[in-house]
Amino acid sequence: MIPYGHQQIDPLDIEAVVNVLKTDWLTQGPKVEEFESALATYCGVKYAVVVSNGTAALHAAYVAAGLNTGDEFITSPLTFVATANAGLWQGAKPVFVDVDERDGNINPSLIEEKITKKTKLIAPIDYTGRPVDFEAIRRIADKHNLLIVEDACQALGAIYRGKKIGSLSDLTVFSFHPVKTIATGEGGAILTDREDLYKKMKVFVTHGITKKDFVYPSHGEWYFEMQMLGMNYRLTDLQCALGISQLSRIDTFLARRRSIVAKYNEAFKGPDAISVPPPERDGEESAWHLYVMRLADRLVLKRAHIFKKLREAGIGVQVHHMPAYLHPYYQSLGFSRGLCPVAEAFYDSIISLPLYPGLEDSEQDYVISKVKEVLTSV
Ligand SMILES: *Cc1c(COP(=O)(O)O)cnc(C)c1O
């Protein structure tokens, strides 16, 4: 099966991890700060906190943003469920705003009508790695005094008006799951320019414990304090070494993804059975995490059949994503179908094709020919 996404591990990655195994640290050694500073430098931002996965990163970001019981946060339904789940863990309520028909990103013109006195923050998602309409969202956030926690789990390496994703929002969250831009097994990070938010997250992700800035007088050199209720969301030195090594090759990964996308777009030009992802705006670069093709209206009811045929041909197609609130758990909370009609129609029409740096030309040729074959047979 040709998967839809896959990590790209080379001998230097393996060497980096093995080298850590020969040191005294398996976790919380020098690689942690080295990875944090490499990420911050890459994104052009002051601070990074690495954590055990993207979901933990979202949770830490929400905590730092002060999201709490009774609060609301605005987000997009066209995402992996973790974006909303992490806020539920804080006792807050996700308020889903429908997406833009063009690219599946949150539609900024629908945000303001959903803002209430309880709204604490806006959590947009760079869907498929494509930057959201950041300036529009920033205008709304500033007007209503809200923080922006950007779920950029799919968008490490993306660029918005000449600036790297990670350097724009109050807090930006990344994931290093194997299918994302770079891999650490499980892994994630939060980036910010704000020292206060950075410090809070650093404490939160290690049990709420700190070894400096004490509230009480120190009892001696062993002394540490638990100052808030935290989690153990630490990333290991082994994973950080892999992350550093992966990040050093990110430009190659992004370029290869871009060329695969260009080849798909070229191959699928013409016939109206499917539409391909819209071109990037001026000054914008997608990280091209996913290649999502959309079926024409007349084929939407045949999506399951088309999907099955492609799987039978050995192509690991996927669907990203079912609107979060359509899951049974969210339905049990009272969210119902019809809430975000554009996202629902989007979901009904999409299929993700294989896209990752190691996809061979011959494999892509095969995918293209099978997609064309299946589409003409339905
Ligand atoms: C992958 C992903 C996450 C979760 O990241 P994990 O590292 O798997 O916890 C959250 N949000 C989005 C949009 C994602 O794509």
XYZ file of C-alpha atoms and ligand atoms in Angstrom:
393
model
C 0.000 0.000 0.000
C 1.293 3.444 -0.920
C 0.430 5.456 2.213
C -0.998 8.983 2.158
C 1.845 10.208 4.349
C 5.143 8.848 5.616
C 8.243 9.978 7.496
C 11.553 10.432 5.735
C 14.360 8.922 7.833
C 17.947 8.920 6.592
C 21.205 7.543 8.089
C 22.028 10.896 9.722
C 18.764 10.746 11.683
C 19.612 7.262 12.900
C 23.099 8.317 13.898
C 21.726 11.316 15.808
C 19.409 9.129 17.877
C 22.015 6.430 18.500
C 24.477 9.072 19.682
C 22.034 10.185 22.367
C 21.698 6.587 23.555
C 25.408 6.644 24.317
C 25.113 9.706 26.580
C 23.844 10.104 30.152
C 20.545 11.617 29.094
C 17.557 9.866 27.636
C 15.303 12.748 28.503
C 15.763 16.397 29.508
C 19.385 16.593 28.437
C 21.010 19.155 26.151
C 19.068 18.152 23.024
C 15.844 19.617 24.375
C 17.050 23.203 24.424
C 18.980 22.680 21.226
C 15.799 21.578 19.440
C 13.804 24.418 20.992
C 16.259 27.019 19.854
C 16.543 25.473 16.365
C 12.757 25.658 15.993
C 12.589 29.227 17.276
C 15.351 30.288 14.899
C 13.773 28.516 11.952
C 10.429 30.234 12.523
C 11.910 33.598 13.456
C 10.405 33.738 16.929
C 11.837 34.185 20.430
C 10.666 31.091 22.280
C 9.789 27.459 21.639
C 8.662 24.779 24.069
C 8.858 21.199 22.842
C 6.344 18.695 24.173
C 5.312 15.080 23.799
C 2.842 15.579 20.917
C 0.750 18.152 19.079
C -2.253 17.556 21.310
C -0.177 18.280 24.419
C 1.087 21.401 22.635
C -2.489 22.565 22.079
C -3.339 21.897 25.712
C -0.272 23.813 26.959
C -1.045 26.713 24.611
C -4.644 26.917 25.836
C -3.448 26.852 29.447
C -0.945 29.621 28.744
C -3.686 31.633 27.041
C -5.746 31.340 30.215
C -8.545 29.262 28.704
C -10.673 27.963 31.542
C -13.998 26.564 32.688
C -16.896 28.508 31.238
C -14.824 30.153 28.501
C -15.504 29.784 24.808
C -12.979 29.486 22.007
C -13.529 29.909 18.303
C -12.192 27.231 16.010
C -12.754 25.469 12.711
C -14.546 22.139 12.413
C -12.381 21.011 9.482
C -9.531 19.699 11.609
C -8.283 16.765 13.577
C -10.404 16.489 16.742
C -7.505 17.402 19.055
C -7.901 21.137 18.307
C -11.283 21.172 20.018
C -10.600 18.347 22.505
C -7.681 20.132 24.148
C -9.989 23.043 24.972
C -12.611 20.707 26.406
C -9.956 19.472 28.829
C -9.787 23.044 30.143
C -13.550 23.038 30.653
C -14.057 25.470 27.776
C -16.564 25.258 24.956
C -15.519 25.108 21.296
C -17.522 27.393 19.028
C -17.226 26.157 15.462
C -17.086 28.696 12.651
C -17.640 27.520 9.099
C -14.846 27.357 6.540
C -14.052 29.120 3.304
C -15.355 27.236 0.298
C -12.091 27.909 -1.537
C -9.501 26.323 0.728
C -11.226 24.843 3.783
C -9.681 27.340 6.189
C -11.818 29.172 8.754
C -13.882 31.925 7.120
C -12.912 35.156 8.913
C -16.088 36.944 7.837
C -18.119 34.522 9.978
C -16.058 34.862 13.148
C -17.351 38.091 14.648
C -20.967 37.020 14.888
C -19.846 34.088 17.089
C -17.924 36.197 19.590
C -19.546 36.559 23.028
C -18.461 37.876 26.414
C -17.158 34.380 27.157
C -14.877 34.155 24.114
C -11.241 33.881 25.169
C -9.337 33.067 22.022
C -9.449 32.161 18.354
C -7.858 28.859 17.342
C -7.591 28.766 13.534
C -6.159 25.737 11.733
C -3.825 25.926 8.760
C -5.727 23.191 6.987
C -3.553 20.959 4.743
C -0.577 23.223 5.567
C -2.068 26.310 3.905
C -1.877 29.506 5.980
C -5.154 30.955 7.212
C -6.179 34.508 6.300
C -4.094 35.738 9.185
C -4.481 39.492 8.840
C -8.263 39.271 8.835
C -8.179 37.094 11.938
C -5.672 39.390 13.661
C -7.919 42.404 13.064
C -10.847 40.642 14.738
C -8.719 39.328 17.602
C -7.287 42.773 18.330
C -10.672 44.454 18.159
C -12.112 42.029 20.729
C -8.966 41.599 22.779
C -8.618 37.883 22.031
C -5.486 35.776 21.737
C -4.766 33.718 18.635
C -3.674 30.126 19.229
C -2.880 28.834 15.778
C -3.086 25.094 15.214
C -0.277 24.820 12.684
C 0.234 21.097 13.239
C 0.016 20.660 9.462
C 1.929 23.807 8.545
C 5.526 23.780 9.775
C 7.470 25.519 7.011
C 4.510 27.421 5.558
C 4.835 31.125 4.809
C 2.277 33.936 5.083
C 3.107 37.243 3.362
C 6.796 36.516 3.568
C 6.732 35.411 7.220
C 7.119 31.884 8.551
C 4.107 30.335 10.215
C 5.054 30.239 13.888
C 6.017 33.905 14.006
C 2.546 35.407 13.537
C 0.156 34.244 16.253
C 0.378 34.755 20.010
C 0.913 31.011 20.268
C 1.545 28.600 17.391
C 1.295 24.853 17.784
C 3.139 22.222 15.748
C 3.091 18.417 15.616
C 5.959 16.114 14.693
C 3.837 13.026 14.137
C 5.381 10.890 11.350
C 3.012 12.173 8.656
C 3.745 15.856 9.415
C 6.520 18.014 7.909
C 9.188 16.656 10.257
C 8.960 13.607 12.528
C 10.066 12.791 16.067
C 7.794 9.739 16.499
C 5.381 11.568 18.740
C 6.212 15.197 19.360
C 5.038 18.760 19.276
C 5.971 22.343 20.073
C 4.500 25.724 20.925
C 6.141 28.884 19.633
C 5.649 32.376 20.989
C 7.286 35.785 21.208
C 5.846 36.406 24.656
C 8.080 35.627 27.602
C 5.192 35.362 30.101
C 3.399 32.725 28.025
C 6.658 30.874 27.416
C 7.463 30.697 31.133
C 3.987 29.476 32.009
C 4.172 26.690 29.436
C 7.636 25.607 30.551
C 6.276 25.064 34.056
C 2.981 23.505 32.963
C 4.603 20.810 30.794
C 6.776 19.554 33.623
C 4.204 18.899 36.393
C 3.780 22.582 37.216
C 7.173 22.348 38.904
C 9.916 24.955 38.746
C 13.442 25.215 40.095
C 13.583 29.011 39.941
C 11.477 32.106 40.589
C 10.248 30.684 43.901
C 7.130 31.819 45.739
C 8.506 30.750 49.153
C 12.059 31.138 50.487
C 14.228 28.241 49.318
C 14.826 25.429 51.863
C 18.196 24.560 50.314
C 19.744 23.433 47.094
C 17.336 20.514 46.601
C 14.338 22.814 46.710
C 11.766 23.061 43.934
C 8.194 24.237 43.907
C 4.983 23.122 42.283
C 3.285 26.386 41.440
C 0.443 25.250 39.203
C -1.333 22.028 38.302
C 0.718 20.706 35.402
C 1.291 17.642 33.282
C 4.275 15.596 32.224
C 4.319 16.570 28.566
C 8.099 16.423 28.114
C 9.790 15.378 24.915
C 12.803 13.087 25.284
C 16.392 13.821 24.258
C 16.165 10.912 21.817
C 13.240 12.554 20.071
C 14.794 16.010 20.185
C 17.952 14.668 18.504
C 15.766 13.238 15.746
C 13.894 16.530 15.504
C 17.096 18.577 15.155
C 18.334 16.268 12.429
C 14.981 16.351 10.616
C 14.677 20.124 10.871
C 18.058 20.521 9.186
C 16.542 18.926 6.064
C 13.138 20.594 6.143
C 13.722 22.679 3.023
C 14.374 19.537 1.002
C 11.200 17.962 2.376
C 9.111 21.026 1.561
C 10.540 21.319 -1.952
C 9.812 17.675 -2.716
C 6.237 18.018 -1.455
C 5.815 21.098 -3.629
C 6.996 19.308 -6.755
C 4.693 16.348 -6.104
C 1.769 18.760 -5.774
C 2.705 20.493 -9.033
C 2.751 17.161 -10.834
C -0.664 16.164 -9.484
C -2.107 19.552 -10.432
C -0.742 19.275 -13.946
C -2.030 15.713 -14.351
C -5.528 16.534 -13.116
C -5.972 19.659 -15.228
C -8.875 19.638 -17.624
C -11.635 17.149 -16.904
C -14.173 18.412 -14.393
C -14.517 15.226 -12.332
C -12.309 16.643 -9.612
C -10.914 19.973 -8.537
C -7.399 20.358 -7.233
C -6.205 22.565 -4.353
C -6.411 26.276 -5.235
C -3.150 28.079 -6.011
C -1.364 29.851 -3.188
C -1.941 33.576 -2.746
C 0.848 36.102 -3.389
C 3.539 35.867 -0.721
C 2.041 32.649 0.603
C 3.554 29.172 0.640
C 1.687 26.128 1.827
C 3.620 23.430 3.694
C 1.640 20.985 1.537
C 0.909 18.545 4.310
C -2.018 17.051 2.395
C -3.099 16.827 -1.209
C -6.869 16.987 -1.004
C -8.800 16.491 -4.223
C -12.456 17.421 -4.329
C -14.997 15.450 -6.300
C -17.432 17.243 -8.570
C -20.992 17.419 -7.199
C -22.179 14.627 -9.466
C -19.590 12.255 -7.928
C -20.065 13.119 -4.276
C -22.450 10.243 -3.647
C -19.895 7.898 -5.226
C -17.075 8.987 -2.917
C -17.137 5.816 -0.810
C -17.023 3.697 -3.962
C -14.152 5.721 -5.482
C -12.278 5.537 -2.189
C -12.741 1.772 -2.033
C -11.518 1.291 -5.602
C -8.377 3.306 -4.871
C -7.685 1.336 -1.707
C -8.159 -1.884 -3.657
C -5.544 -0.613 -6.094
C -3.075 -0.333 -3.211
C -3.351 3.405 -2.733
C -3.644 4.457 0.906
C -6.081 7.295 0.318
C -7.595 9.001 3.356
C -10.193 11.621 4.189
C -9.144 14.740 6.148
C -11.269 15.571 8.035
C -14.768 14.774 9.133
C -15.987 17.985 10.819
C -15.058 17.523 14.476
C -18.575 18.128 15.767
C -20.029 15.279 13.674
C -18.259 12.728 15.881
C -20.587 10.963 18.320
C -18.925 12.520 21.354
C -19.536 16.051 20.080
C -23.058 15.136 19.032
C -23.634 13.992 22.616
C -22.556 17.464 23.762
C -25.367 18.943 21.687
C -23.642 19.938 18.435
C -25.721 18.975 15.454
C -25.474 18.462 11.726
C -26.038 21.611 9.715
C -23.942 23.791 12.034
C -21.273 24.466 9.384
C -22.752 23.580 5.984
C -19.663 24.501 3.952
C -17.414 22.264 6.057
C -19.943 19.443 5.823
C -20.127 19.717 2.021
C -16.341 19.934 1.911
C -16.043 16.735 3.921
C -18.494 14.923 1.651
C -16.403 15.637 -1.441
C -12.782 15.120 -0.393
C -10.150 12.431 -0.748
C -6.473 12.846 0.256
C -3.912 11.367 -2.133
C -0.403 10.195 -1.181
C 1.939 13.110 -0.525
C 5.272 12.771 1.260
C 8.913 13.441 0.355
C 9.765 9.774 -0.246
C 6.958 9.159 -2.733
C 8.708 7.833 -5.847
C 7.967 9.287 -9.273
C 6.834 5.862 -10.463
C 4.477 5.562 -7.488
C 2.992 8.961 -8.198
C 2.539 8.047 -11.862
C 0.691 4.943 -10.734
C -1.539 6.958 -8.375
C -2.353 9.442 -11.132
C -3.258 6.778 -13.645
C -5.400 4.850 -11.137
C -7.251 8.000 -10.070
C -8.019 8.820 -13.692
C -9.058 5.245 -14.394
C -11.383 5.027 -11.401
C -12.927 8.424 -12.089
C -13.733 7.517 -15.684
C -15.241 4.198 -14.628
C -17.833 5.671 -12.258
C -1.772 16.103 13.734
C -2.678 17.155 14.221
C -2.917 17.367 15.586
C -2.454 16.437 16.661
O -1.091 16.235 16.713
P -0.529 14.952 17.487
O 0.951 15.191 17.479
O -0.938 13.748 16.715
O -1.091 14.968 18.860
C -3.704 18.439 15.950
N -4.241 19.268 15.048
C -4.036 19.099 13.727
C -4.643 20.062 12.762
C -3.267 18.027 13.276
O -3.095 17.860 11.954
